[in-house]
mmCIF file of C-alpha atoms in Angstrom:
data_model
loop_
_atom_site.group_PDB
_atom_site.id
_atom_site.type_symbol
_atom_site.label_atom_id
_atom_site.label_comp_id
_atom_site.label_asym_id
_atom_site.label_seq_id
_atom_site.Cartn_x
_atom_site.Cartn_y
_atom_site.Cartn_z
ATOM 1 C CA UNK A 21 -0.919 4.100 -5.632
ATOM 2 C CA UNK A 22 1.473 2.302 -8.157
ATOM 3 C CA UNK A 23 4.342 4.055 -9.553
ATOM 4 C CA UNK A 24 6.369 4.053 -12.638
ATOM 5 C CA UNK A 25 9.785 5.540 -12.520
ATOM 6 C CA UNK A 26 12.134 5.706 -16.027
ATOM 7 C CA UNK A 27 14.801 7.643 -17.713
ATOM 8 C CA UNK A 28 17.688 6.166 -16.323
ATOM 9 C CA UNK A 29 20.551 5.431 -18.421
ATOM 10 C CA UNK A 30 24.466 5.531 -18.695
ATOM 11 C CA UNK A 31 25.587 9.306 -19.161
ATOM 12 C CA UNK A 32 28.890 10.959 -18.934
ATOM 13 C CA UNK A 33 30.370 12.955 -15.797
ATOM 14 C CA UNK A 34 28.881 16.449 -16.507
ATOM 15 C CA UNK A 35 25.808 15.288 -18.565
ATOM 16 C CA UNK A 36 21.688 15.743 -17.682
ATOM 17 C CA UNK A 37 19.706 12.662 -17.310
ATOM 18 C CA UNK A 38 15.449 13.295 -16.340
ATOM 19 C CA UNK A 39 13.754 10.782 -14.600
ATOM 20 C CA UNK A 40 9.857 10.597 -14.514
ATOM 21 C CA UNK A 41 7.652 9.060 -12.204
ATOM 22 C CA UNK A 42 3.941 8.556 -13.088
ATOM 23 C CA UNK A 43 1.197 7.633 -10.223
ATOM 24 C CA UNK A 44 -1.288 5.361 -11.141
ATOM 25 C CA UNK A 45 -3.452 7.817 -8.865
ATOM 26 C CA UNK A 46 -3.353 11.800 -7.655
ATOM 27 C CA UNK A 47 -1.641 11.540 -5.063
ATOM 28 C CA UNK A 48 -0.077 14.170 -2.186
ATOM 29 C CA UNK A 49 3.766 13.818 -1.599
ATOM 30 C CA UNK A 50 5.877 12.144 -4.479
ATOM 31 C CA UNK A 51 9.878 12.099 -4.072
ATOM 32 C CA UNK A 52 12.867 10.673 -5.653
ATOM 33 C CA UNK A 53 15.498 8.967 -3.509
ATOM 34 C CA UNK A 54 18.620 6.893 -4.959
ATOM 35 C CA UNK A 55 20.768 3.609 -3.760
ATOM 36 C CA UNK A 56 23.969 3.430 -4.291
ATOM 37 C CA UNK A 57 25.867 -0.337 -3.560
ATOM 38 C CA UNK A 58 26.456 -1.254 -0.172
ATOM 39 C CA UNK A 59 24.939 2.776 0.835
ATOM 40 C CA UNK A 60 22.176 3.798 2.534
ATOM 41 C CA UNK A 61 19.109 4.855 0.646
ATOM 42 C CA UNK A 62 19.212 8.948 -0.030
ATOM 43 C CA UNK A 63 16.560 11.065 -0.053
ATOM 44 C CA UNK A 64 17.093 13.811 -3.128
ATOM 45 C CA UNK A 65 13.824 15.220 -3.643
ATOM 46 C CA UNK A 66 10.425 16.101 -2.855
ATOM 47 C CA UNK A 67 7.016 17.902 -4.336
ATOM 48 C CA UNK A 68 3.581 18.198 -2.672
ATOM 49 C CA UNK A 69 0.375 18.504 -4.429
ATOM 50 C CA UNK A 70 0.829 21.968 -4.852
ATOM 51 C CA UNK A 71 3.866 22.285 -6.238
ATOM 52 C CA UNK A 72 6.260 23.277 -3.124
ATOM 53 C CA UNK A 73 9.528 21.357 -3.956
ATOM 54 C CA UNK A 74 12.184 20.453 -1.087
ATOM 55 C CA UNK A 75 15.822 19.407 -1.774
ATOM 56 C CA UNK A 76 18.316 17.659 0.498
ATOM 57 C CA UNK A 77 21.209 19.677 0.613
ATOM 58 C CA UNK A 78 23.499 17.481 -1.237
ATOM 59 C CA UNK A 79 21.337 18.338 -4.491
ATOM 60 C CA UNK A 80 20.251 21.101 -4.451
ATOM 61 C CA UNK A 81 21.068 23.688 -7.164
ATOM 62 C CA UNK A 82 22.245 20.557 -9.279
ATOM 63 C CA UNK A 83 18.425 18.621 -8.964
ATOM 64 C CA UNK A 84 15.156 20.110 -9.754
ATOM 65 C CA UNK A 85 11.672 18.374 -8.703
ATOM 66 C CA UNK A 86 8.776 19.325 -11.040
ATOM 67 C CA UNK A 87 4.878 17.993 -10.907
ATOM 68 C CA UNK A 88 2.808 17.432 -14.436
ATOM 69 C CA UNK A 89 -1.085 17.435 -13.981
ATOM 70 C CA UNK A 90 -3.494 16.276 -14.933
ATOM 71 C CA UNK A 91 -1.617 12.353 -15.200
ATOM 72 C CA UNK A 92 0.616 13.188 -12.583
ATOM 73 C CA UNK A 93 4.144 12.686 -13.889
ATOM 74 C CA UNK A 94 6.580 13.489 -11.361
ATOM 75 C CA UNK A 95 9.870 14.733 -13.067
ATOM 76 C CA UNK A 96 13.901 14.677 -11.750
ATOM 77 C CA UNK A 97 15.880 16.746 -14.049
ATOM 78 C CA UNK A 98 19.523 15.906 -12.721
ATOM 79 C CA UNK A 99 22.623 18.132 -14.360
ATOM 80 C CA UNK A 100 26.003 18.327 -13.815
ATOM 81 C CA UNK A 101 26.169 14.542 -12.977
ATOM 82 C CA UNK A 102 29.336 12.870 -11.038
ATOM 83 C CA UNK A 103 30.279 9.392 -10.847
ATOM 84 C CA UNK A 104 29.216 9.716 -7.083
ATOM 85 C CA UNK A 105 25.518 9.699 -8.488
ATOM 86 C CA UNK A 106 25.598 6.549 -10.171
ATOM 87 C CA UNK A 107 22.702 4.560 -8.217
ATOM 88 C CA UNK A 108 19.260 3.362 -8.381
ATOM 89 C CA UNK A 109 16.904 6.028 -8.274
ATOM 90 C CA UNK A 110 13.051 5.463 -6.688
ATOM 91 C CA UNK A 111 10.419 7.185 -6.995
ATOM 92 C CA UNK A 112 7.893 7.029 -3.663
ATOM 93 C CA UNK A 113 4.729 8.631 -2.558
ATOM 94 C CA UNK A 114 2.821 9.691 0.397
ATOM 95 C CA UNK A 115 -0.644 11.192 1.644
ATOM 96 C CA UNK A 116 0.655 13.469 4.460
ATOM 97 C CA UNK A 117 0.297 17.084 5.125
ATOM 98 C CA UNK A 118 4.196 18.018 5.323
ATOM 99 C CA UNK A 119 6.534 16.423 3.264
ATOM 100 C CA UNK A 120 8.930 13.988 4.390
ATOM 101 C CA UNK A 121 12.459 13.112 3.920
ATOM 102 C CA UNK A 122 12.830 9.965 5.448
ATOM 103 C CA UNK A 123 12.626 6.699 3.565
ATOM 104 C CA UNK A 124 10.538 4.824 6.289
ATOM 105 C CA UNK A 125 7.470 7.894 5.971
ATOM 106 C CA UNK A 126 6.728 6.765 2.085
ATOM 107 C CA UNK A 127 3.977 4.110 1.687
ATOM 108 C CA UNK A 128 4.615 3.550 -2.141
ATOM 109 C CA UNK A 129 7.421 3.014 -3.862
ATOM 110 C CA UNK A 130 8.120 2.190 -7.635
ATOM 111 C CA UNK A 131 10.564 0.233 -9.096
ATOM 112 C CA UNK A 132 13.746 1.911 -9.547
ATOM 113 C CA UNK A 133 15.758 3.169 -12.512
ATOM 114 C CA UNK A 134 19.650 2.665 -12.909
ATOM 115 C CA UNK A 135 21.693 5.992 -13.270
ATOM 116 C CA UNK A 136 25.336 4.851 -14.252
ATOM 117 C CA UNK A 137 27.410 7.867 -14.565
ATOM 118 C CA UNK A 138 31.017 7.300 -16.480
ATOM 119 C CA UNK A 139 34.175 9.476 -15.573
#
């Protein structure tokens, strides 16, 4: 499955950005993880193909994970933003019957959007 993630941008501390991912293809697992320089990436975000979201903790409250049928848009509406989040955010998929967190379980990836947040 190809992926198209957009929506990044340059946004104040305290503003909303929304990302979207679309899959070139239904697919099971779709989640949003971010790279910051020199970091690790971070898992932020998963949905299945019914709809159950899960959030690492770090996010949560602050992140919400929503799935569009029938083209399969995968959505990251991100509020409250901190200069901490500035990164490049992916979007990645998997067929598997849980949902993963880890970065090495995804099989697809798409290309990655900047988020610069300002103070």
């Amino acid at each position: 499955v190809q992926l198209q993630a957009s929506g990044g941008g340059l946004v104040q501390a305290g503003g909303s950005l929304r990302l979207s991912c679309e899959a070139s293809e239904r697919t099971v697992n779709v989640a949003w993880f971010r790279q910051a320089p020199g970091k690790e990436r971070e898992f932020l975000a998963a949905i299945n193909w019914n709809y159950r979201p899960k959030y690492a903790a770090s996010v949560k409250g602050r992140f919400t994970i929503s799935r569009e049928y029938p083209n399969d848009t995968v959505w990251l509406q991100m509020t409250d933003l901190n200069v901490e989040d500035t990164a490049v955010y992916y979007c990645a998929a998997v067929y598997a019957r849980d949902i993963p967190t880890t970065r090495t379980a995804y099989t697809s990836w798409g290309q990655g959007t900047q988020v610069t947040v300002s103070s």
